[in-house]
Amino acid sequence: MTMTEAQAIDTKYLNGNTKMIVENDTDEKITNLTTSTGSNFHIPPPAASRMKGGSANTKRRTVHAISNSIFVDNRNINATPKIIQDNNNNNKNAASSSSSNTFWKNENTNYFKFTFYKIVLAVLFFMFGIFRYCQLQYNKSKLKILDLLYNPSNTPQLIRQDVVKLNKIPSRLAAILEVKPIGDVGGGLKGILNDASELVCWTISAGVKHLSLYDYDGVLQKNTDELRNAIYEHLSIYYGPANVPNFAIRIPHFNKILYNTKVKGDIKSKVAIEVSLLSNRDGRETIVDLTRTMAELCSNKELNVNDITVDLVDTELKQLVGQEPDLLLYFGPSLDLQGYPPWHIRLTEFFWEEDNNQVTYSVFIRGLKQYAGCKVNVGK
Amino acid sequence: MSEESKIPGHYFVLSLLKNIFSRTLRASNNVPRHVGFIMDGNRRWARKNDIEVKDGHEAGFHSMSRILELCYEAGVDTATVFAFSIENFKRSKYEVDSLMDLAQRRIKQITENGELTDKYGIRVRVIGDISLLDKDVLLDIQHATERTKNNTRATLNICFPYTGREEVVHSMKDVITENYSPSEINEDLIDSHLYTGGLPPLDLLIRTSGVSRLSDFMIWQGSKKGVRIELLDCLWPEFGPLRMGWILLKFAFRKSYSNSKEVIDEDYEEEEEEEESVDKKKYI
């Protein structure tokens, strides 16, 4: 199957899905999640911008970009103001270009010197580019071999066998997921739902009771029903349709809990896993909300400023967002926390594979292995 | 490294190379503006080499000053180093005292001899919950910061004693005591009341000794989207300018690559849109 075909299929799927989301919004309780989405006017979901682009059909662009970053450094200086106009929040470029421009003025650099450094830079970048290409290929083939070595083949017993060898497992696991461009493998809404439910299956099989799934835009939080169905389907593949383990999906931000079947009741007592869905909203914004509430309490003289301690904030945030995870898995090429709730990563162990882009079992199990070998010493 | 060599002119060539390299990086316009360091592994290094823990910390300090020199030369605006955690007070009294003593002497040395600070125009700040420190240490710190406060080209933040959570709570408290109306309280306000408020946002965070945790260092700043976190396997005293240069080169390469990719993607998108509109016109 060619890339374009895959893209076409995915586009179709996604278009179908966005419609579904909008429909859901109008008739169900999810209306309060996306406040401004009505049925009359269509606002694309926040992830839409990220689904554009993608690695399919972009070879020309990539080559263009690489050659630009090597050769067109002069342009970079002149072009930066343009970029700023395009996206105002990207003020990093503004400051860096102005600061270095002042540097070149201060030093009274002549044109010759400037050109010399530019040429050296081009050579350095060129060599680094070649090195980087080799490294990328090496990492990719390494990941492929690892994928072959660790293959769960949808059976909890095999995962169990892998985990039993470890001398400790995390009691709380977290994972950062990303919505990928629809053209890519495992992209679009379908991709992230699939990744999330696979992860839930592995986590249950490994015997970990708590899993936090984080995605920046909160796509999972907005598609809880689809997620619940996807998890249910995957679990019935792993455990057989007759004995699907009970699970609970918790969305701390909306204070909502969903169970695997629509009827609440007897299953409530015993769930095999609790999945929390987090988004960027649960991070800094929640701390800001807490500050706001505390400021109000203080102005009403119900709370003394000196009573606000790390412990107090900690208990509040634990209630609002949840506990700190022991291990955080990141399924991206290089570690970027993407706005994961900052309060909750104090002593969390991170694991990711260099240049990896897929949610695979090998990353999961290798993360657990690394965790088993680590030793935490607070301050000592 | 350079002292051991017996080749004449060796040191000169090395520093020349370093100079060219850092200026080249500077010309790329894409060096990180704010770098955070977790200097981990001094004690393990000392144990590994069978020397006293105190000497391990000394070696760590030397490696820090060499790395900072390279950073500032390459155009890094702000560096933040994690010198002492509030949790470190749990260590043995002897070690805490020697660490305090070392920090006190070094802060004095950095500012009074003025090698580093004057050459690069560095303003030294000590951030953290300084109320936990002894009086005489505090006095020295105040003295040192006073002396360099007029330097404007670069900043060195020494986190002493510091934890990220304490910083966030400190900022919250500041915001609350300044009586902002609830609608005025937002992320930027908290940001500006952190110890690092007003400085460029963190771009790069480096941790040594193969531990993949933040250990309560700059949790607010470091968890932001786009902050690059580098975890290295070597111990801090082994982390030299060579490796730092490599990381800076990597950073500059990726940044200028993604910058130009952005521009190109936009161009292509515009092109595609134009094509689409042309298509539409045809149909009309």
Coordinates of C-alpha atoms in Angstrom, one line a residue, chain A residues 24 28-29 224-226 228-229 232 257-265 267:
Chain A
N24 CA -21.4 13.8 20.6
E28 CA -24.2 14.3 25.4
K29 CA -22.7 15.4 28.6
T224 CA -13.8 9.2 26.3
D225 CA -16.5 7.1 24.8
E226 CA -14.4 6.1 21.8
R228 CA -13.6 3.2 26.4
N229 CA -14.8 1.2 23.4
Y232 CA -12.7 -2.8 25.7
I257 CA -15.3 8.4 36.3
L258 CA -16.3 6.0 33.6
Y259 CA -16.4 2.2 33.9
N260 CA -16.0 -0.4 31.2
T261 CA -19.6 -1.2 31.0
K262 CA -22.3 1.5 31.1
V263 CA -24.0 0.0 34.1
K264 CA -22.4 1.1 37.4
G265 CA -22.8 -1.1 40.4
I267 CA -18.0 -3.7 39.2

